[in-house]
PDB file of C-alpha atoms in Angstrom:
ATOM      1  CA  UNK A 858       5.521  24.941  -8.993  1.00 43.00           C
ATOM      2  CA  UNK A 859       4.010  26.790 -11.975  1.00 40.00           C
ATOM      3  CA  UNK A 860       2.953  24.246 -15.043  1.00 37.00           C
ATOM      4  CA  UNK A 861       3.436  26.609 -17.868  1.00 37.00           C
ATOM      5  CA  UNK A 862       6.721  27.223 -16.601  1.00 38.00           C
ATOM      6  CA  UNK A 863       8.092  23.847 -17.003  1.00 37.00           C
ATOM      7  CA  UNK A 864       6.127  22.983 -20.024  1.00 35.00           C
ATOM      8  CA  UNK A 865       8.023  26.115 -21.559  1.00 36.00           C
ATOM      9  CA  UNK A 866      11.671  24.916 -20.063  1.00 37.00           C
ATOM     10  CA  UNK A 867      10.892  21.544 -21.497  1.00 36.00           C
ATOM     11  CA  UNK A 868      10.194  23.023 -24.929  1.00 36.00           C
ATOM     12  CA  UNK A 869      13.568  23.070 -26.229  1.00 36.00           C
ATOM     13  CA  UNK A 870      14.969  19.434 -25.004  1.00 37.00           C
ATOM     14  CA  UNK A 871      15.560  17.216 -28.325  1.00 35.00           C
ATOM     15  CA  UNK A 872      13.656  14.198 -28.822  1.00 34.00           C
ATOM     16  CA  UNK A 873      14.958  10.892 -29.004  1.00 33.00           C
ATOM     17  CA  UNK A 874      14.246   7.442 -30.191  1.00 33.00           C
ATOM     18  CA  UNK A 875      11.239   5.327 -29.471  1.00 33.00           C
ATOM     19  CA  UNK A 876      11.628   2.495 -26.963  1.00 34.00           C
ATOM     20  CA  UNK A 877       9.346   0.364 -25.240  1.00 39.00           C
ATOM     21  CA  UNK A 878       8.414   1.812 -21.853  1.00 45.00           C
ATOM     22  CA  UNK A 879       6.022  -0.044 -19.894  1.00 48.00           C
ATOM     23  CA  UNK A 880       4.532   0.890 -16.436  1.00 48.00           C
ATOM     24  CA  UNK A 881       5.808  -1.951 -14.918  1.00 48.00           C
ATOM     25  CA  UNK A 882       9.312  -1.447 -16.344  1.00 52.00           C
ATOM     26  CA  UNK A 883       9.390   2.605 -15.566  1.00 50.00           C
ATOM     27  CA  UNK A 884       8.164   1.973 -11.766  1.00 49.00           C
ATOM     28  CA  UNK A 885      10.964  -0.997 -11.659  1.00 49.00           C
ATOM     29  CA  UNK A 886      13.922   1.150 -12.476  1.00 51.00           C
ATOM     30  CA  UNK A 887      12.790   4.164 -11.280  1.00 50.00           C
ATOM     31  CA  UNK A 888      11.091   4.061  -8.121  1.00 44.00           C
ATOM     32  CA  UNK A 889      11.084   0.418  -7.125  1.00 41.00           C
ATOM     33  CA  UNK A 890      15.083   0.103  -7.931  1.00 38.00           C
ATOM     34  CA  UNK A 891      16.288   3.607  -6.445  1.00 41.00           C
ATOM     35  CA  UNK A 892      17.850   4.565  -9.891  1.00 37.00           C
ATOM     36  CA  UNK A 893      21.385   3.120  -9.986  1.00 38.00           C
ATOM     37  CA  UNK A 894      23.582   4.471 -12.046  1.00 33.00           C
ATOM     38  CA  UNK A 895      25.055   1.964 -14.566  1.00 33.00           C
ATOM     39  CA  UNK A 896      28.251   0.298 -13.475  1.00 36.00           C
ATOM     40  CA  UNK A 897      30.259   1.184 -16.017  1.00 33.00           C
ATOM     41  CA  UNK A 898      29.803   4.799 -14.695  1.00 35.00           C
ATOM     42  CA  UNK A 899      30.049   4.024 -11.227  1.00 36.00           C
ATOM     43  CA  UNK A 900      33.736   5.458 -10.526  1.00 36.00           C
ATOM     44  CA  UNK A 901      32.780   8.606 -12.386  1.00 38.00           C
ATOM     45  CA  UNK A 902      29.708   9.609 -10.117  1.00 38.00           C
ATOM     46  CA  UNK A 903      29.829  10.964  -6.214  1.00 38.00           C
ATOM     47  CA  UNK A 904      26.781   8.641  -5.262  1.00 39.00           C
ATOM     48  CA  UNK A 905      29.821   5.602  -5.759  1.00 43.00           C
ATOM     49  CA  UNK A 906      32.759   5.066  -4.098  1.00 39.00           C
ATOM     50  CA  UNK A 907      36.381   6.080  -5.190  1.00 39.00           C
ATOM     51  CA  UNK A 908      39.110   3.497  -6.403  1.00 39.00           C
ATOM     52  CA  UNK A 909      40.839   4.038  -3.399  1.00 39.00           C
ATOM     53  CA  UNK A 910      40.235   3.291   0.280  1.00 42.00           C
ATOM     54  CA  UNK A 911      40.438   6.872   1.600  1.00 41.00           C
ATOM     55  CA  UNK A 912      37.968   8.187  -0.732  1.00 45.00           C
ATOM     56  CA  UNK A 913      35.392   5.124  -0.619  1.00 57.00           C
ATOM     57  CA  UNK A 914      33.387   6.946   2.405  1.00 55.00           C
ATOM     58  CA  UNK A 915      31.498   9.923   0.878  1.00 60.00           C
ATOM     59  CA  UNK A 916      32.328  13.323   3.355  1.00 61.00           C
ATOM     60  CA  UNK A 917      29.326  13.218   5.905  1.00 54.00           C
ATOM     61  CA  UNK A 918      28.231  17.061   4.119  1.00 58.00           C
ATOM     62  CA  UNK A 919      27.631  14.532   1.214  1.00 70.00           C
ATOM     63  CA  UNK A 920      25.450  12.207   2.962  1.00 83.00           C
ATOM     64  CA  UNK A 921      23.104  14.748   5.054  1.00 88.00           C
ATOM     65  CA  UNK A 922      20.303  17.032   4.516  1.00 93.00           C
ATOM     66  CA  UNK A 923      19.939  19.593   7.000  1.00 92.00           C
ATOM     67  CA  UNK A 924      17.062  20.577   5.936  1.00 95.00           C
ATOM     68  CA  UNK A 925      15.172  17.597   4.989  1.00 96.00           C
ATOM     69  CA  UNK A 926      17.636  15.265   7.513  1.00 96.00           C
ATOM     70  CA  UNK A 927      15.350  12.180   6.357  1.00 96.00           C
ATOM     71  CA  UNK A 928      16.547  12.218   2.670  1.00 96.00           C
ATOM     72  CA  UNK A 929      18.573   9.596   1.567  1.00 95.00           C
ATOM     73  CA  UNK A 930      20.966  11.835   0.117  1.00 93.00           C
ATOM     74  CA  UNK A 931      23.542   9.543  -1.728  1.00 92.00           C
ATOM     75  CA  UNK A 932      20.231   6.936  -2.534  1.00 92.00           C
ATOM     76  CA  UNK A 933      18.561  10.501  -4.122  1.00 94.00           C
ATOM     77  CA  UNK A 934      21.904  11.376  -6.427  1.00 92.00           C
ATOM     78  CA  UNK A 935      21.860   7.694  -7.881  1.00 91.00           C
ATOM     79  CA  UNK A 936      18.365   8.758  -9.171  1.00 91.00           C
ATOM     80  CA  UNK A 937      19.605  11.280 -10.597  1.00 93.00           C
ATOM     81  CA  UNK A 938      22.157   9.657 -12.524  1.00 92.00           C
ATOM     82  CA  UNK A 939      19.537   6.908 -13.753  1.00 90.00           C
ATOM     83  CA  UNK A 940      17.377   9.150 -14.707  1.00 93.00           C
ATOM     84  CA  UNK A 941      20.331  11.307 -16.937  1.00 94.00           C
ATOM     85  CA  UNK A 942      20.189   7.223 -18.197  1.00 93.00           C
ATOM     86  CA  UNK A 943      16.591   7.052 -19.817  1.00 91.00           C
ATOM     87  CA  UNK A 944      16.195  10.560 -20.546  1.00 93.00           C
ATOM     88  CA  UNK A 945      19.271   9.839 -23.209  1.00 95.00           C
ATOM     89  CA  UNK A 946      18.286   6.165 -24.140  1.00 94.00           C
ATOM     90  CA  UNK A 947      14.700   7.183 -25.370  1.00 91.00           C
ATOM     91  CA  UNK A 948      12.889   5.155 -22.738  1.00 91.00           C
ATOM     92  CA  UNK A 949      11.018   7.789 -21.520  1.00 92.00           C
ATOM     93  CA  UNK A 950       9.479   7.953 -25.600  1.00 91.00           C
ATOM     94  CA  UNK A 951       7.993   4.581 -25.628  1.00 88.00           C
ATOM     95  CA  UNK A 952       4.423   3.257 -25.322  1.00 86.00           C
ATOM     96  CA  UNK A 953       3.175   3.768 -21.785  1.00 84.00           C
ATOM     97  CA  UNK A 954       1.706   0.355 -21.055  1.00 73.00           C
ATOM     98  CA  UNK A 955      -0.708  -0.280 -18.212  1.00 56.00           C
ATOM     99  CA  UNK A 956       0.179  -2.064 -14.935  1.00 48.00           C
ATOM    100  CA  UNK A 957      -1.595  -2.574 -11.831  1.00 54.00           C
ATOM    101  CA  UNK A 958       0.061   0.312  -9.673  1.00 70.00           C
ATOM    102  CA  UNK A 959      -1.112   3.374  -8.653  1.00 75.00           C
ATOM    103  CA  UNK A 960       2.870   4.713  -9.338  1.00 86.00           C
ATOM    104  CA  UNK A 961       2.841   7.158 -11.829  1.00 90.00           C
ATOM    105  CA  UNK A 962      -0.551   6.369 -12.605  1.00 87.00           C
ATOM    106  CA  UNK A 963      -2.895   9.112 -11.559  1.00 89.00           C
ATOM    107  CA  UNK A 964      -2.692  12.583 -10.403  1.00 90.00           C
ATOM    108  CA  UNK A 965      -1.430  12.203  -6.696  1.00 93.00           C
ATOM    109  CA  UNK A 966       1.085   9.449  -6.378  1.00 93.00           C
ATOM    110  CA  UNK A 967       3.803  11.383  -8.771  1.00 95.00           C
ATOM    111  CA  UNK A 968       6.622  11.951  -6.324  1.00 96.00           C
ATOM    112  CA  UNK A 969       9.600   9.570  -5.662  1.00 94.00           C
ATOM    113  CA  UNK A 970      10.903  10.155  -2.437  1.00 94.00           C
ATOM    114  CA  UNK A 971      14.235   8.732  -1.045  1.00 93.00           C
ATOM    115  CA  UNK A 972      14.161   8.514   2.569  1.00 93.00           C
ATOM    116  CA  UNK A 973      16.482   6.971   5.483  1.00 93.00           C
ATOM    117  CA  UNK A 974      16.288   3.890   6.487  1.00 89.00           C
ATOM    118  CA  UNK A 975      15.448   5.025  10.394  1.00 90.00           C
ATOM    119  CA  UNK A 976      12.415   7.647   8.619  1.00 89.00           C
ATOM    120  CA  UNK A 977      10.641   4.403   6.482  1.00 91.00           C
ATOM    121  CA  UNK A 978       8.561   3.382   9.332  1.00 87.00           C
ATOM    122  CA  UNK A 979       7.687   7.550  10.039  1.00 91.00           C
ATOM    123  CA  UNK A 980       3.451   7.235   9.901  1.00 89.00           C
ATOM    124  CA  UNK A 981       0.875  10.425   8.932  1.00 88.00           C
ATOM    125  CA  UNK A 982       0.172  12.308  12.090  1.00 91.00           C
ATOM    126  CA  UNK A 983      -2.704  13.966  10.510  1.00 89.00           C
ATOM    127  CA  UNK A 984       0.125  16.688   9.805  1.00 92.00           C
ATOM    128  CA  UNK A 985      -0.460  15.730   5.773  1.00 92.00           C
ATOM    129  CA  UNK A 986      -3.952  16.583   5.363  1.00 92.00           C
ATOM    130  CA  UNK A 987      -6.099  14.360   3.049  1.00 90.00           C
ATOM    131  CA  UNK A 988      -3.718  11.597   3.532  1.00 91.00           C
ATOM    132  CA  UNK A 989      -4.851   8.517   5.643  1.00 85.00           C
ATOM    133  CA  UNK A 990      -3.496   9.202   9.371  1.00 92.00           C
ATOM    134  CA  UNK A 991      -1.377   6.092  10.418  1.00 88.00           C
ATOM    135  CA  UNK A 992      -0.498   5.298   6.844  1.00 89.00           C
ATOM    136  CA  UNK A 993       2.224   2.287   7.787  1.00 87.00           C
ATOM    137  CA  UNK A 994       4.798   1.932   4.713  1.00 91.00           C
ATOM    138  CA  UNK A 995       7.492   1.049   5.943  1.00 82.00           C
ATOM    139  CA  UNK A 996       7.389  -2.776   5.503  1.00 85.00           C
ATOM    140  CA  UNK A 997       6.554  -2.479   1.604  1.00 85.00           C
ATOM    141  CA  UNK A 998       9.397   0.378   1.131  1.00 89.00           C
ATOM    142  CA  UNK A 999      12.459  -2.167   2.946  1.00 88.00           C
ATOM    143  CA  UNK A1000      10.583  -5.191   0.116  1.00 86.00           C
ATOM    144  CA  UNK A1001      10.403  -2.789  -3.108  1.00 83.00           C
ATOM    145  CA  UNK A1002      13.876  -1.304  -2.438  1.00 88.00           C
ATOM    146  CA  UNK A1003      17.111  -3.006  -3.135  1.00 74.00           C
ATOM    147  CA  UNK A1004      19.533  -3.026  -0.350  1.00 74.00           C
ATOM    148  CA  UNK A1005      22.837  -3.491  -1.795  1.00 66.00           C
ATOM    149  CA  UNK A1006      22.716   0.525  -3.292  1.00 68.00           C
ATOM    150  CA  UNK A1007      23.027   1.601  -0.204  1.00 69.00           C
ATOM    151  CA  UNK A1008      20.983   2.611   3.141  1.00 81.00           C
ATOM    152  CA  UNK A1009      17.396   4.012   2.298  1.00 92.00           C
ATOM    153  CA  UNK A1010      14.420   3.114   0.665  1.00 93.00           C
ATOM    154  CA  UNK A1011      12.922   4.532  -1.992  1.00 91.00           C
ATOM    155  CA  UNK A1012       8.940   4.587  -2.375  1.00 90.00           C
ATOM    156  CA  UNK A1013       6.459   6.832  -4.688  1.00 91.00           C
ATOM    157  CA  UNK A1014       4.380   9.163  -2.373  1.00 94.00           C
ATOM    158  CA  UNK A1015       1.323  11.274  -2.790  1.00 94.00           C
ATOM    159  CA  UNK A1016       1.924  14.792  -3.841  1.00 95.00           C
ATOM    160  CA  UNK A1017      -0.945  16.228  -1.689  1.00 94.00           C
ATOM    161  CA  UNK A1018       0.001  19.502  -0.211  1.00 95.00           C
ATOM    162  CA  UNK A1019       3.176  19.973  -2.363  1.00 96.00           C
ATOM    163  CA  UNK A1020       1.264  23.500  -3.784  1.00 93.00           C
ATOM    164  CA  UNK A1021       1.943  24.973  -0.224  1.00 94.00           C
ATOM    165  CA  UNK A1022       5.411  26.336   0.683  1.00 94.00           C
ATOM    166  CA  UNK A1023       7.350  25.085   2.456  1.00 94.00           C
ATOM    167  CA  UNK A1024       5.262  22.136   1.047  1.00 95.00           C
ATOM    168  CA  UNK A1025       3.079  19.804   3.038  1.00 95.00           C
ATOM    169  CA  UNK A1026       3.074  16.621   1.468  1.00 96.00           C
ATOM    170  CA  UNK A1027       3.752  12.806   2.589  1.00 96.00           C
ATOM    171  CA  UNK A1028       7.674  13.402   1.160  1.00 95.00           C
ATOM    172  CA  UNK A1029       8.527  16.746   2.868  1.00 97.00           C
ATOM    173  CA  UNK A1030       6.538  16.513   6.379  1.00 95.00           C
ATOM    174  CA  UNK A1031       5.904  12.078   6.878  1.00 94.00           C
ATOM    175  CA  UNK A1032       9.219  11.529   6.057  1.00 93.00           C
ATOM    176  CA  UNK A1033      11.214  14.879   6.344  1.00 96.00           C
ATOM    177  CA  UNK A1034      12.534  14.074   3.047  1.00 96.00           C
ATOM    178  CA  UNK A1035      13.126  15.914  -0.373  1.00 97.00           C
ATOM    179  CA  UNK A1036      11.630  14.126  -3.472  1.00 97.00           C
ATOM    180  CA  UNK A1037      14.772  12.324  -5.910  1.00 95.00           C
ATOM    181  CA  UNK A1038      11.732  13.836  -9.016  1.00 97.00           C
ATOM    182  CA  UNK A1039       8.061  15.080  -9.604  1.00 97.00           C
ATOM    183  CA  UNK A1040       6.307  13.411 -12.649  1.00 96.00           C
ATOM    184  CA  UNK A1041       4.627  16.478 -13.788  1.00 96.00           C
ATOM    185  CA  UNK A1042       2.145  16.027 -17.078  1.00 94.00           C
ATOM    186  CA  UNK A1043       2.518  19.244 -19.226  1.00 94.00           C
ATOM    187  CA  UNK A1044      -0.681  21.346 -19.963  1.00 93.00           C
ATOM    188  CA  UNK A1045      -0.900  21.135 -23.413  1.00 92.00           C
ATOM    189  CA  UNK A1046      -3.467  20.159 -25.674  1.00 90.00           C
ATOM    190  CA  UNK A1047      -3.514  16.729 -25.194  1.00 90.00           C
ATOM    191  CA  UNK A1048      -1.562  16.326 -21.908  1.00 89.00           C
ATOM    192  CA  UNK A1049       0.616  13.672 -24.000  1.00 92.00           C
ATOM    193  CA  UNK A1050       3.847  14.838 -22.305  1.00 94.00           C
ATOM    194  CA  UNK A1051       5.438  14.694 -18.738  1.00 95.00           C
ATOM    195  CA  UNK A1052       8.594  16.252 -17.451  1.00 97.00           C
ATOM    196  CA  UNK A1053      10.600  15.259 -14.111  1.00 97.00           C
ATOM    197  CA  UNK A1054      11.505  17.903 -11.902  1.00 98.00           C
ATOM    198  CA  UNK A1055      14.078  17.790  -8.855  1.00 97.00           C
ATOM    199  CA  UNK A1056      12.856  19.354  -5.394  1.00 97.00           C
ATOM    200  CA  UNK A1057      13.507  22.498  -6.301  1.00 96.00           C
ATOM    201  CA  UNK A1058      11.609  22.460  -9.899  1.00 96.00           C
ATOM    202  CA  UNK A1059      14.479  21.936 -12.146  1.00 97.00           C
ATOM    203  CA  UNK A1060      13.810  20.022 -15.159  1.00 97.00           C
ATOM    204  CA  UNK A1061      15.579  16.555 -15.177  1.00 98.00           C
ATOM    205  CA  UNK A1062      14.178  15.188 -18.137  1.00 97.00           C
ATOM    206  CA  UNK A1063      10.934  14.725 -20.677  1.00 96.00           C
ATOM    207  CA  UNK A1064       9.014  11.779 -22.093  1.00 94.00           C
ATOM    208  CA  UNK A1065       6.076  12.041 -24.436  1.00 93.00           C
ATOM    209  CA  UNK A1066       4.907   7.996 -25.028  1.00 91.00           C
ATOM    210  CA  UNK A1067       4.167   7.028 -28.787  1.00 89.00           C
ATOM    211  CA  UNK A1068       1.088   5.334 -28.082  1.00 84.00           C
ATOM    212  CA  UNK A1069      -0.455   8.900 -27.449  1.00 80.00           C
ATOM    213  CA  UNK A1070      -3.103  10.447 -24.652  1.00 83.00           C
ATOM    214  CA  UNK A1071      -5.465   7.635 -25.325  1.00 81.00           C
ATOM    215  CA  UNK A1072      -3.213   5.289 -23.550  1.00 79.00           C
ATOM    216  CA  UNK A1073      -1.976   8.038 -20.444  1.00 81.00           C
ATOM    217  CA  UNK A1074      -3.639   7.803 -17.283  1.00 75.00           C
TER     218      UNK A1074
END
């Protein structure tokens, strides 16, 4: 994933209204809350079920991964749609307010990963390297995630490894999964702006908080 490339696709996106965004509040409906989409959207959006009995299952090509079979795949497209959400509302411009998380709030734990709920309790083999081996998170994933959208959990991981391709990191190799985003802090002069990027790099949205770098982690 090359920096200066997403700083220069995230160039042209408009900016929005201020809001308040906390670090409590961004972790809560972001990685915490899987990203639901609102309700009022929910029969226009594939990670929701149709009006109508015989469309309310999802086709099982909808549901599964092949290639990353622990992804949470209909879990991972309601992120998506949340995040569409706050990158219109102008959450993602408010003051960043510190919380006591390590989400989102240093350089490694900047991946949200949406896995299955039979991967949650998947531990490091030693296969992730500079991650603790036996890292057990499967309890606190099944507490922070909210069961009624759907099978899954959803839990920020450690980047660590994602520079390597295929990448090696806690998402892609612990839990066989492919990340819902990638906060990614823009090299600019002052670092004051982040963009979130699917699996494959593509630019889902920007924030740049009001209260400026002093206040970033």
């Amino acid at each position: 994933m090359h920096l200066s490339r997403l700083a220069a696709a995230s160039a042209s996106l408009p900016q929005v209204s201020s809001f308040a965004l906390s670090r409590s509040n961004f972790i809560s409906q972001i990685s915490l809350l899987s990203f639901a989409a609102q309700r009022s959207n929910a029969s226009n959006t594939e990670c929701n079920a149709s009006s109508t009995d015989k469309e309310a299952t999802p086709p099982l090509s909808q549901m599964y991964d092949a290639q990353y079979p622990g992804t949470a795949v209909q879990r991972l497209k309601a992120v998506h749609e949340r995040v569409k959400v706050i990158a219109a509302d102008g959450t993602l411009n408010g003051p960043w307010e510190e919380a006591p998380s390590s989400s989102f709030n240093d350089w490694n734990h900047v991946d949200l990963t949406t896995m299955n709920d039979e991967i949650a309790d998947n531990q490091n083999d030693g296969s992730v390297k500079g991650i603790a081996v036996g890292n057990r998170l499967g309890n606190g994933i099944r507490v922070a995630s909210l069961p009624e959208l759907g099978s899954g959990g959803s839990w920020s991981t450690c980047a660590m490894g994602c520079n390597q391709d295929p990448p090696n990191d806690v998402a892609h190799i612990q839990f066989r999964s492919r990340i819902a985003f990638k906060l990614v802090w823009v090299p600019n002069e002052q670092y004051d702006t982040f963009v979130l990027v699917d699996d494959d790099g593509k630019l889902l949205a920007k924030g740049k908080p009001s209260d400026g770098p002093d206040a970033l982690p």
